CSV table of C-alpha atoms in Angstrom, one decimal:
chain,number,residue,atom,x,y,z
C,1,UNK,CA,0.0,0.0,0.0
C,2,UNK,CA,1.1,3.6,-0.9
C,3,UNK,CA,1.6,5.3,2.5
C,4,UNK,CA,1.3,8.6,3.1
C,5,UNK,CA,4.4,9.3,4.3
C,6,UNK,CA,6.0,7.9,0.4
C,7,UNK,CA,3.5,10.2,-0.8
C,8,UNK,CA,5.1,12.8,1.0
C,9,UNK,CA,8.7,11.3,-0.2
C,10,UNK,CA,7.8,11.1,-3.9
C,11,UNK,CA,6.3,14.8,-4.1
C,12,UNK,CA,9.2,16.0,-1.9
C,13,UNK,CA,11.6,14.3,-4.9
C,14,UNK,CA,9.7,15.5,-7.8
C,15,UNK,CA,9.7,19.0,-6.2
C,16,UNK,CA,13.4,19.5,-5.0
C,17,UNK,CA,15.2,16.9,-7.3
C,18,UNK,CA,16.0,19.7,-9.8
C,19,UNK,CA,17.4,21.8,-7.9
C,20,UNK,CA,19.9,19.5,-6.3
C,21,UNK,CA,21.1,18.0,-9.9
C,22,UNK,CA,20.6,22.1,-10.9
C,23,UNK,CA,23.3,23.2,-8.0
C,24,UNK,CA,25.9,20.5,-9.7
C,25,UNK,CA,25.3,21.3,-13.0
C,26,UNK,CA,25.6,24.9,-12.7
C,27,UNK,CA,28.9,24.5,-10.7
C,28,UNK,CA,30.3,22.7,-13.6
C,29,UNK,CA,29.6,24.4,-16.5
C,30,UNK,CA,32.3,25.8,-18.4
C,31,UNK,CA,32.1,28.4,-21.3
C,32,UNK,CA,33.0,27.6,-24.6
C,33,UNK,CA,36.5,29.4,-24.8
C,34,UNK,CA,37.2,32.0,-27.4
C,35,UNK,CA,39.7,30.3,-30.2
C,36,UNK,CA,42.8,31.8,-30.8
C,37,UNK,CA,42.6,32.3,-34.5
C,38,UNK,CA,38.7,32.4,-34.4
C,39,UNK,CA,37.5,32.2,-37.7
C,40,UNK,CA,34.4,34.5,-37.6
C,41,UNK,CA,34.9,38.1,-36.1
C,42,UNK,CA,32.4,41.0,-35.1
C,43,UNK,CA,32.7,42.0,-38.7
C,44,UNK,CA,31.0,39.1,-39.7
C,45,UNK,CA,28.2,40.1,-37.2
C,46,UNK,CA,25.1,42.7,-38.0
C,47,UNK,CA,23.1,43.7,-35.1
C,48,UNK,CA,19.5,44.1,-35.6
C,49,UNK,CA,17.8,46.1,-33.1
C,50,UNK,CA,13.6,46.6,-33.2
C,51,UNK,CA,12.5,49.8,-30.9
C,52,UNK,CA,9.2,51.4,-31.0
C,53,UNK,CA,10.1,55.3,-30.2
C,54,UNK,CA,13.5,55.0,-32.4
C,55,UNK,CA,15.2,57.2,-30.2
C,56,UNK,CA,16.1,58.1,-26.3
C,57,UNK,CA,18.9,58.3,-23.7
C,58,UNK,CA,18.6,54.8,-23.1
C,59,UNK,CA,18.7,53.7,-26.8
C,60,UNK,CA,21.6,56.1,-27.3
C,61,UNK,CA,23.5,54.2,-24.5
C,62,UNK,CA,22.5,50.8,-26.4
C,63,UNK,CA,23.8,51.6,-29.7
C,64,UNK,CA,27.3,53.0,-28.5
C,65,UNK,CA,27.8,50.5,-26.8
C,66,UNK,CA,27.4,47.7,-28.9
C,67,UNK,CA,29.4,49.9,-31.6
C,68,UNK,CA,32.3,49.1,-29.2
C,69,UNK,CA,32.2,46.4,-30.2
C,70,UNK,CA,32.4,46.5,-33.4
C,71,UNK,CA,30.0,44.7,-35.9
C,72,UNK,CA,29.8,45.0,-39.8
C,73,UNK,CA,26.9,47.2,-39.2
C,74,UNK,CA,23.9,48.1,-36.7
C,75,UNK,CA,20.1,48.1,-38.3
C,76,UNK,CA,17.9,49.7,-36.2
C,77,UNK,CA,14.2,49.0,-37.0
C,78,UNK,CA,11.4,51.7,-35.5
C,79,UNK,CA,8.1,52.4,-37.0
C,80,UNK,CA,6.7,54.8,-39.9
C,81,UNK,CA,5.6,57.3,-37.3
C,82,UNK,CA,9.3,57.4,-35.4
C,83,UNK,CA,11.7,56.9,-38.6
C,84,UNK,CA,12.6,60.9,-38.7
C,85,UNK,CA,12.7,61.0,-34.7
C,86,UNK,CA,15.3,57.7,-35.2
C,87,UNK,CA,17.2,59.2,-38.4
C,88,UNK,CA,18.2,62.6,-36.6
C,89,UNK,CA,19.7,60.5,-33.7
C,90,UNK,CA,22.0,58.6,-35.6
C,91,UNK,CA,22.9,61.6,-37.7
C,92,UNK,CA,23.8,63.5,-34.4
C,93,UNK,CA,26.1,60.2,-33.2
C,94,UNK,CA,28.1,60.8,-36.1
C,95,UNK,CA,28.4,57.4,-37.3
C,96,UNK,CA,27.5,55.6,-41.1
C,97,UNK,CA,27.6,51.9,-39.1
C,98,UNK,CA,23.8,52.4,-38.2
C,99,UNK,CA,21.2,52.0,-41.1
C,100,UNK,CA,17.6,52.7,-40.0
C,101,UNK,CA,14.4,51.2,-41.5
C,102,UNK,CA,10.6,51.2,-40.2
C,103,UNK,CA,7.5,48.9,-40.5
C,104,UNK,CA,4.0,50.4,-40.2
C,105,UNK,CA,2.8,49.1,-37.3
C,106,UNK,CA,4.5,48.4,-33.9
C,107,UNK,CA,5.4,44.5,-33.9
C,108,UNK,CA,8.7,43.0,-33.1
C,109,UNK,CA,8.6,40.2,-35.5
C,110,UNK,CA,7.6,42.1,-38.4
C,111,UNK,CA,10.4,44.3,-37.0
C,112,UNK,CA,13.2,41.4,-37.1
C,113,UNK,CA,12.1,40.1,-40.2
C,114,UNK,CA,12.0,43.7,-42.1
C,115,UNK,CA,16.3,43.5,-41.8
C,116,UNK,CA,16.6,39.9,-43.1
C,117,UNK,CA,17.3,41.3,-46.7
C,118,UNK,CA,19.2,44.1,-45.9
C,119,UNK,CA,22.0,41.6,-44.0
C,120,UNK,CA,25.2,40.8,-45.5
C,121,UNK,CA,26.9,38.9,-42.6
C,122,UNK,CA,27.2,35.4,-41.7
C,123,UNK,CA,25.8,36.4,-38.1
C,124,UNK,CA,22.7,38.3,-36.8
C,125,UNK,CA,22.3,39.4,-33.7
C,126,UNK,CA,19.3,40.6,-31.8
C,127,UNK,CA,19.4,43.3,-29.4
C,128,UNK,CA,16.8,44.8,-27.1
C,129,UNK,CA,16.8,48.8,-27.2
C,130,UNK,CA,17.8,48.7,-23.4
C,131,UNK,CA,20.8,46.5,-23.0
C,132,UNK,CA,24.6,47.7,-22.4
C,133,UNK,CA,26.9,45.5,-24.2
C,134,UNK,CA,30.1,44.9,-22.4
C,135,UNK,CA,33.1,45.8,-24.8
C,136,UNK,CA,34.4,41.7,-25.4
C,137,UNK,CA,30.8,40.5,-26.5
C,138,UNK,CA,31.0,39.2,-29.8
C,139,UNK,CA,33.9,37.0,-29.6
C,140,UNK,CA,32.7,34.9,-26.9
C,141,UNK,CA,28.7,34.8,-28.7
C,142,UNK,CA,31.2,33.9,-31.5
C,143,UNK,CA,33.2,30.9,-30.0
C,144,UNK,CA,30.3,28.3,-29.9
C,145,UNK,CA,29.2,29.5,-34.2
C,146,UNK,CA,32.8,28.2,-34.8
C,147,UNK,CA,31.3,24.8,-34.9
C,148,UNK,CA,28.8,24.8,-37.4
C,149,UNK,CA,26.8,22.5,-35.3
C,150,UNK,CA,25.4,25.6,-33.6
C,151,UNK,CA,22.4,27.6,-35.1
C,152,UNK,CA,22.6,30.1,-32.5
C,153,UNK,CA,23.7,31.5,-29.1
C,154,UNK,CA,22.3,33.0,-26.0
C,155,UNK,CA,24.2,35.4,-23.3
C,156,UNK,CA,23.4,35.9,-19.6
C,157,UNK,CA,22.1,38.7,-18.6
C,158,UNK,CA,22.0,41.2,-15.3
C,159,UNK,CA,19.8,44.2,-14.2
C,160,UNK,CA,21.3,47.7,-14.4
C,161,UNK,CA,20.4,49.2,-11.4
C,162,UNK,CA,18.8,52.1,-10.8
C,163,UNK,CA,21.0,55.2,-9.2
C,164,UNK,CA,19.4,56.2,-6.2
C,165,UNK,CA,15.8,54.2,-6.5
C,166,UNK,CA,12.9,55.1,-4.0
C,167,UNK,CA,11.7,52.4,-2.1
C,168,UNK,CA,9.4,51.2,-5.0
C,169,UNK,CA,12.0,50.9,-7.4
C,170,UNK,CA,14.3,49.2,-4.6
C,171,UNK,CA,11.8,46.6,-4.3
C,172,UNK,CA,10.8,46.1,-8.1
C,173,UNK,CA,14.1,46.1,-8.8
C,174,UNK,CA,15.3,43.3,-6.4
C,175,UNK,CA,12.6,41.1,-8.0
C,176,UNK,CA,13.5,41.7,-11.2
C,177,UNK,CA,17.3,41.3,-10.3
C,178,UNK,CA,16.2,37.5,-9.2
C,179,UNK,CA,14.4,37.2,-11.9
C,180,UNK,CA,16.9,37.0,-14.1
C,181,UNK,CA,19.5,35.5,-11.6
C,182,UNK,CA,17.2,32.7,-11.3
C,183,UNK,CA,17.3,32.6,-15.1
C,184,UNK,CA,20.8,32.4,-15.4
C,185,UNK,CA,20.6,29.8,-13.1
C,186,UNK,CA,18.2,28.0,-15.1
C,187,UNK,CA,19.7,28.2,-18.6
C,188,UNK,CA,23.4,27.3,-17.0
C,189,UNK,CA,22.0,24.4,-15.7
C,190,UNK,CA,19.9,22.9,-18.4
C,191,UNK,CA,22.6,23.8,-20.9
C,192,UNK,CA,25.1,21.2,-18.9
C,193,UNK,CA,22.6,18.7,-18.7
C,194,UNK,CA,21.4,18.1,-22.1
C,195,UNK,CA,22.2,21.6,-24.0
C,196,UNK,CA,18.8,22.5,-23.5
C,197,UNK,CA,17.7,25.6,-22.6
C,198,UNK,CA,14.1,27.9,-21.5
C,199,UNK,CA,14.3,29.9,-23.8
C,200,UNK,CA,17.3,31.9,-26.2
C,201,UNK,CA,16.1,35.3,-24.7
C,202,UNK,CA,15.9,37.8,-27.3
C,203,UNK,CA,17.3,41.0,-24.9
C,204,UNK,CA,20.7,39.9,-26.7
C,205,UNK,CA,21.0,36.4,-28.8
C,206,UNK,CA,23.1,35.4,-32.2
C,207,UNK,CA,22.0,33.6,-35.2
C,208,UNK,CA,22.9,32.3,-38.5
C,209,UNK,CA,21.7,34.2,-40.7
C,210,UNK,CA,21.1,31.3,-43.1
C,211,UNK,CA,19.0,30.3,-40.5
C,212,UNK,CA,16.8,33.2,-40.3
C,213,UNK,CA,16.8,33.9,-44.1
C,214,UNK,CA,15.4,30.6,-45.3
C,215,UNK,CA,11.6,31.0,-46.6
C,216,UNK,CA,10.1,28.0,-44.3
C,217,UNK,CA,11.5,29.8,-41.3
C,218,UNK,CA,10.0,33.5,-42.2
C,219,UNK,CA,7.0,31.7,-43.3
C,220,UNK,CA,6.5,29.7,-39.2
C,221,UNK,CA,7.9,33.1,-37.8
C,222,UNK,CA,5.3,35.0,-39.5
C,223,UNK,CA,2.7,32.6,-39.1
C,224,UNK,CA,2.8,30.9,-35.9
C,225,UNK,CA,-0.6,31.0,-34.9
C,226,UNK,CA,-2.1,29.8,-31.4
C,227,UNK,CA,-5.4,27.6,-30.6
C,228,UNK,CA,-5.4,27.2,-34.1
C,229,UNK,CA,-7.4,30.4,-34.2
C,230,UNK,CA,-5.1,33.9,-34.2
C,231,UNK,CA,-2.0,34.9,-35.8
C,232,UNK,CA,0.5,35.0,-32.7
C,233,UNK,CA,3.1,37.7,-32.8
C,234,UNK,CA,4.4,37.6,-29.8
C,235,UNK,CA,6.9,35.6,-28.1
C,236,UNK,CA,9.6,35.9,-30.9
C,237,UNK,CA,12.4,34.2,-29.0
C,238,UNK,CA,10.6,31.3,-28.1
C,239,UNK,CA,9.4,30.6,-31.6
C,240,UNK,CA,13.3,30.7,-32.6
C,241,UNK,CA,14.6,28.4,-29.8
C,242,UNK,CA,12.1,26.2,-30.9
C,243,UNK,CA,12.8,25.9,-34.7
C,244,UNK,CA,16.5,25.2,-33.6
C,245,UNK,CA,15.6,22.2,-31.5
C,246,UNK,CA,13.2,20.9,-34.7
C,247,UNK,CA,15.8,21.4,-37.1
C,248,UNK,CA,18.7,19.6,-35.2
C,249,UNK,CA,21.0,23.3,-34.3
C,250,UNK,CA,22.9,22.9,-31.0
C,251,UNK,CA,22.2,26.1,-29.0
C,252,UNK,CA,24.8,28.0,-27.0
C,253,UNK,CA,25.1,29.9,-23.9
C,254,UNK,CA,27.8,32.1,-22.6
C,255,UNK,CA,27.8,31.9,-18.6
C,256,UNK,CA,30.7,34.1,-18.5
C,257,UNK,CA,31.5,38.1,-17.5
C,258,UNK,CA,32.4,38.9,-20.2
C,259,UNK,CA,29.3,37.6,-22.2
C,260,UNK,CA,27.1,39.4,-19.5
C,261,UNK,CA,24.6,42.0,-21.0
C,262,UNK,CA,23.4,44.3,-18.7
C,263,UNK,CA,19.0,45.2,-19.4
C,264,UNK,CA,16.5,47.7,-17.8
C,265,UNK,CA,13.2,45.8,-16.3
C,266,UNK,CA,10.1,47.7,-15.3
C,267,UNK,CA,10.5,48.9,-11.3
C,268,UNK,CA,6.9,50.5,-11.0
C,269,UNK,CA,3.5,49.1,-10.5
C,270,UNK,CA,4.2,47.9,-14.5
C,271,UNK,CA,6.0,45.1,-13.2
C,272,UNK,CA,3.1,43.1,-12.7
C,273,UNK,CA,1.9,43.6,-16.0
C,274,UNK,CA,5.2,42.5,-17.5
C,275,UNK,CA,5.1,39.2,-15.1
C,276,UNK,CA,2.0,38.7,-16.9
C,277,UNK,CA,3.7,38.9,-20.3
C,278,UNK,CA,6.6,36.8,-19.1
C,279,UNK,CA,3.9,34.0,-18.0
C,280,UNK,CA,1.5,33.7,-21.1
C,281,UNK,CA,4.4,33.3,-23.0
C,282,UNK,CA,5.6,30.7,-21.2
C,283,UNK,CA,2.4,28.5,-21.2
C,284,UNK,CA,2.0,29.1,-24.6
C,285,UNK,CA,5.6,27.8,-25.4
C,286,UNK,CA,6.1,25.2,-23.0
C,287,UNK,CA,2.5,23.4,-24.3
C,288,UNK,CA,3.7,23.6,-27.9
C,289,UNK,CA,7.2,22.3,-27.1
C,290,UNK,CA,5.5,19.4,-25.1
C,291,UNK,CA,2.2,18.6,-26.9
C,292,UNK,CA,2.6,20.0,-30.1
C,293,UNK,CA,6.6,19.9,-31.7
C,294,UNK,CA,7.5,17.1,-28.9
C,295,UNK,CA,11.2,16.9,-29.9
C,296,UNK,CA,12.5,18.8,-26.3
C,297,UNK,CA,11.1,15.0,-25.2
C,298,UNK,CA,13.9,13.6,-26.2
C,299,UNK,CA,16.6,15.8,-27.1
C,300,UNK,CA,16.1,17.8,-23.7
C,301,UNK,CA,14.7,15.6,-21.5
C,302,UNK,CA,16.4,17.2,-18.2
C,303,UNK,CA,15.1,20.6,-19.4
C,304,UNK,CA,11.8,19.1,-20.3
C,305,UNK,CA,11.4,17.9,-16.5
C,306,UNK,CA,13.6,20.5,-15.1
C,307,UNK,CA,11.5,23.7,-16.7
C,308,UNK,CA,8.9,23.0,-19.3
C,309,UNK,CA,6.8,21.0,-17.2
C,310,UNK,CA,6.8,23.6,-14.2
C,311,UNK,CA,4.6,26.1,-15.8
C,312,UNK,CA,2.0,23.1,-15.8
C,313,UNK,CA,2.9,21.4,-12.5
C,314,UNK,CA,4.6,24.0,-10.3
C,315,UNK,CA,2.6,25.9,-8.3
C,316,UNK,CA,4.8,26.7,-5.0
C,317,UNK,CA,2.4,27.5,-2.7
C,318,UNK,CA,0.2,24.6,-3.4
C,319,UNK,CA,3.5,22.2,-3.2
C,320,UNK,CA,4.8,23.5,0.0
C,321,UNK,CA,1.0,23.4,1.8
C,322,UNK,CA,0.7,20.0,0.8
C,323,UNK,CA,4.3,19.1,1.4
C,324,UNK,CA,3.7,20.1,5.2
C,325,UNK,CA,0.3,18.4,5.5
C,326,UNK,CA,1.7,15.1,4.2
C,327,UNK,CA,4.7,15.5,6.5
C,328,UNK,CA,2.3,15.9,9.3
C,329,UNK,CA,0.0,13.3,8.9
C,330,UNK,CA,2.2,10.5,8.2
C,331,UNK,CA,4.1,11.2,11.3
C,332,UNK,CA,1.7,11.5,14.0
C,333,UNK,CA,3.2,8.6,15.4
C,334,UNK,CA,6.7,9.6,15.8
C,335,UNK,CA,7.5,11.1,19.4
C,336,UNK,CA,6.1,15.1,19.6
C,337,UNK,CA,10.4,15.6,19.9
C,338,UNK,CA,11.2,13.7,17.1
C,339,UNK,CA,7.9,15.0,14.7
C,340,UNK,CA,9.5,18.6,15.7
C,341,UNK,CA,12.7,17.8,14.8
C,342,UNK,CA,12.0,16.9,11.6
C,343,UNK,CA,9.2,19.3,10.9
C,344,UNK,CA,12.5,21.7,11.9
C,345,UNK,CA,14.5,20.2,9.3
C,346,UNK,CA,11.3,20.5,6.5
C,347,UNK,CA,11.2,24.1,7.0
C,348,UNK,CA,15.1,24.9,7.0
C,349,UNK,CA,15.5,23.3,3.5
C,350,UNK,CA,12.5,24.9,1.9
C,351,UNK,CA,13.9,27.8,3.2
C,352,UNK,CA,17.4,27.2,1.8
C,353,UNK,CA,15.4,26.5,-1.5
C,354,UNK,CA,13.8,29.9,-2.0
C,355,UNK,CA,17.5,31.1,-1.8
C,356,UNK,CA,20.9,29.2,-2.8
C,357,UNK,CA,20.7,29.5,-6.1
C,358,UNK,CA,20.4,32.9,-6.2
C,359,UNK,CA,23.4,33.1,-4.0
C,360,UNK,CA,25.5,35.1,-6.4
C,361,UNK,CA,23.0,37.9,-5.9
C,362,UNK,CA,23.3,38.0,-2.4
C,363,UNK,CA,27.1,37.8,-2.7
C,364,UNK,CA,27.2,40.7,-5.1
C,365,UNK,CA,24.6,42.9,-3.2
C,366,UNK,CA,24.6,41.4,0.8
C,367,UNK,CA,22.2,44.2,1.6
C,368,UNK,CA,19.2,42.7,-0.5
C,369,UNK,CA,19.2,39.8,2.0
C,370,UNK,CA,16.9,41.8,3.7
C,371,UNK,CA,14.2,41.7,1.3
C,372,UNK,CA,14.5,38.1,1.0
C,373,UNK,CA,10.5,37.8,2.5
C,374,UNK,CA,9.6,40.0,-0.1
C,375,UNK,CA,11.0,37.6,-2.7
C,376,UNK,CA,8.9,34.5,-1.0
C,377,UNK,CA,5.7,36.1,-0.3
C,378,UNK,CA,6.1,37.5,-3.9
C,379,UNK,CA,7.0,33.6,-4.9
C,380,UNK,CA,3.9,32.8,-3.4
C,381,UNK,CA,1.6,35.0,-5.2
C,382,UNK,CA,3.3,34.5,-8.6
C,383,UNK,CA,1.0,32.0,-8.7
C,384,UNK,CA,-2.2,34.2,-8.7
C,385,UNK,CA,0.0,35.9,-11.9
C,386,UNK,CA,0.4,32.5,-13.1
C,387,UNK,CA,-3.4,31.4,-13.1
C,388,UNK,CA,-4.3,34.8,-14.6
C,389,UNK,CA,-2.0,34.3,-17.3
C,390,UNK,CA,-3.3,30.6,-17.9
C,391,UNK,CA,-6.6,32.3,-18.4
C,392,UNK,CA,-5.6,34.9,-20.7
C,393,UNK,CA,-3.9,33.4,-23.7
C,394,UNK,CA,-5.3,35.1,-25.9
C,395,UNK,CA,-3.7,38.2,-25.2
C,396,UNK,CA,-0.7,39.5,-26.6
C,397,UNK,CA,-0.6,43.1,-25.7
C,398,UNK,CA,2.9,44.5,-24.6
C,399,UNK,CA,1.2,46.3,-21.4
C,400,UNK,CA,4.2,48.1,-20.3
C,401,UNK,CA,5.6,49.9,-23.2
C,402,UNK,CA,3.8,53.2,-24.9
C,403,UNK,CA,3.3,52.9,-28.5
C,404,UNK,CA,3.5,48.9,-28.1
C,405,UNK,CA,-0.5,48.3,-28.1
C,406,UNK,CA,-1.7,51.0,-30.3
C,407,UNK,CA,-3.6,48.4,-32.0
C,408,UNK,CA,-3.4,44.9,-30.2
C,409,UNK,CA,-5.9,43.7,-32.9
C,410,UNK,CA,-2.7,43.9,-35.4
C,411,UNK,CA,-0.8,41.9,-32.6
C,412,UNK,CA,-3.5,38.9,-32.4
C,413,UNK,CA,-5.2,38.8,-35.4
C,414,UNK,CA,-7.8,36.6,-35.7
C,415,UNK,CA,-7.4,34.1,-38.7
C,416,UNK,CA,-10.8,33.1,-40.6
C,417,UNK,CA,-11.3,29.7,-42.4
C,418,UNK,CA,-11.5,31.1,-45.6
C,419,UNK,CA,-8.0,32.8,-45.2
C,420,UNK,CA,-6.4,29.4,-43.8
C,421,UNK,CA,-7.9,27.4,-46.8
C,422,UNK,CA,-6.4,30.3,-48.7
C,423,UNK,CA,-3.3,30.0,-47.4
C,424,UNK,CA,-2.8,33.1,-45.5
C,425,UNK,CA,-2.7,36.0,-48.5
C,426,UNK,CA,0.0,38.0,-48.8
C,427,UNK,CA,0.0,41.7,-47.4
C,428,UNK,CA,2.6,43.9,-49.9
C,429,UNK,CA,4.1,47.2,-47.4
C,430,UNK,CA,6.5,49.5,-48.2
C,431,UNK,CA,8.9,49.9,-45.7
C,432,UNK,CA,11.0,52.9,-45.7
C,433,UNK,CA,15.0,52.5,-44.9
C,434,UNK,CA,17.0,55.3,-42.8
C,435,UNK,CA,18.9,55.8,-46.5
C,436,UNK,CA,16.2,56.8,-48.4
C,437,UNK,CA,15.6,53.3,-50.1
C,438,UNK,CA,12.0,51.5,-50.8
C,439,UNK,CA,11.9,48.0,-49.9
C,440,UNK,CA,8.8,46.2,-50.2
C,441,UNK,CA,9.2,42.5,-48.8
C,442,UNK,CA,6.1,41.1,-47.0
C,443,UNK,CA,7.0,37.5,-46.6
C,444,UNK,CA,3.7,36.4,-47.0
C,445,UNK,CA,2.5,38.3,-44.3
C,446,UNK,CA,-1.5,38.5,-43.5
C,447,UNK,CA,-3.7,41.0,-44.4
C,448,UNK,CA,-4.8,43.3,-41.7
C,449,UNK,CA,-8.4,41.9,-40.5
């Protein structure tokens, strides 16, 4: 008969067995090392960088300081109603590396995909319009492309702090600072295990550009739809991590300093809204990796069990109430001393849980250990975020970002039966380029409905 107390043992192994293998795995991954007579360098590399308002401080900062590092060329892609706004900020850096073009409509894929023709390089690489680059990036996204094997390559990433935050932005930013510790963490992990990883986040990832130019991949990217039902046009990166798996590309990540791209987050009441955004996309990846493409089954098992699952089966509070309950019921007959003891020792590792492997945070910024109950009663209620977002696939709206949701009927654009049996007509648009060109490529794109 299956006690209750091996109930308690089996859920307390399927809940903490990842992290364990997790804490080994990411103590023993090693970068891929930079060759010494590499044979692709940054000017084999264009950056490609969609942004909404086309200019700002923040952009500004973005752009010089992945010219640093210097690519073949920068392509920044804004919309129609931004391109002048974006053109007169390049002119006043001074530089011819930066080409500007714009799309109609705010949308990051049709963003990404309006630079594919205009790319000359063997590499693309996707940047966020809020990232700092640090000045040695390229050659270690490079190292892993040096074995054609690899379709494309992912960096870590860190929060830039705010200067001087208020007490609202202290605490927004701590969260989002774990957030992405925690992703780290993840990715470092997975990618030891079976070279799986979440996702190849699209703050700052490289391609092939082979990859990303071939017609059945710019057909899926610009039709993935969801439920069967909608044209999805969100959740770029996942779609691309995705293809990779399918088509048999090894994927990379840099757990190193020097590959460590530093990104803004939202530290206002936004944040929620953007943990929203995080979460839909995360259901709606992890169920098509699982139930619909099925390869991460066996070509990432670890990551399959290890993160793609958990957005279906992890539910922290849930776990730990249940966890406890178990504990005490199937040792009511242990001595009060000896139930205590290890009701003691229960508590003290689900403790250490919510914390080791975000230990390099804490090591970096010891002061932030005082917010650590913030981070587990916010642990807690990520789950309420979680169920909202289970319940809301359907949307795609940015939430967080002016501009972005001007029209989220564009974003999530309901597909008829007559268009599917048509085959998804084709949309022609100009788009106009920072020098003065006309470039109509729509891919195939769907008409506006």
């Amino acid at each position: 008969m299956f006690s209750t107390f091996n109930l308690f043992a089996s859920l307390f192994i399927y809940r903490y067995l990842r992290l364990v293998v997790n804490l080994f795995a990411f103590c023993r991954l090693r970068p891929i090392p930079r060759p010494d007579n590499p044979r692709l360098t940054s000017q084999d590399v264009t950056v490609v960088i969609p942004s909404i308002e086309g200019d700002g401080a923040v952009l500004w900062d973005t752009i010089r300081s992945i010219l640093v590092t210097e690519p073949f060329e920068v392509i920044l892609v804004t919309i129609n109603a931004n391109l002048t706004r974006a053109k007169s900020m390049i002119e006043r850096m001074g530089t011819s590396k930066v080409q500007v073009q714009s799309v109609a409509y705010p949308n990051k894929r049709r963003q990404m995909v309006c630079a594919l023709p205009h790319i000359k390089t063997d590499i693309t690489v996707f940047a966020d319009d809020d990232v700092l680059w640090p000045p040695k990036l390229l050659p270690w996204m490079l190292a892993p492309l040096e074995d054609e094997a690899y379709g494309g390559v992912g960096t870590n990433q860190r929060l830039r702090r705010a200067e001087a935050p208020n007490l609202q932005q202290r605490i927004y930013g701590y969260l989002n600072a774990l957030y992405l510790e925690r992703r780290n963490f993840d990715c470092a992990s997975c990618m030891y295990m079976d070279g799986g990883l979440p996702c190849l986040s699209g703050r700052t990832v490289a391609y092939r550009s082979n990859i990303l130019k071939d017609e059945a991949f710019i057909r899926g990217f610009t039709r993935e739809e969801w439920l069967g039902r909608y044209q999805l046009n969100a959740d770029d990166d996942n779609f691309i991590t995705r293809w990779l798996v399918s088509h048999d590309k090894k994927i990379g990540y840099q757990y190193h300093k020097e590959a460590e791209v530093l990104t803004t987050l939202e530290d206002n009441p936004n944040f929620v809204k953007q943990c929203l955004r995080w979460s839909r996309s995360n259901w709606r990846s992890n169920i098509t990796s699982m139930f619909c493409d099925r390869h991460v089954w066996r070509k990432q098992p670890w990551s399959t069990y290890a993160v793609h699952q958990t957005t279906l089966l992890q539910w922290a509070f849930l776990w730990d109430c249940l966890l406890l309950y178990l504990y005490l019921t199937s040792t009511e007959v242990w001595s009060p001393e000896s139930q205590l003891l290890g009701l003691t020792a229960l508590l003290s590792w689900m403790l250490m849980s919510k914390f080791v492997k975000l230990l390099g945070h804490y090591i970096r910024y010891p002061v932030d250990l005082l917010l650590l109950p913030i981070s587990i009663i916010f642990g807690y209620l990520h789950g309420l975020i979680k169920a909202k977002a289970m319940l809301s696939l359907n949307v795609t709206a940015w939430g967080t970002r002016d501009g972005a949701d001007d029209d989220d009927a564009y974003r999530m654009i309901r597909v008829s039966r007559k268009q599917q049996e048509a085959g998804y007509a084709s949309m022609p648009e100009e788009v106009d380029s920072g020098r003065g060109e006309k470039c109509e490529h729509n891919y195939g794109l769907p008409y506006h409905v």
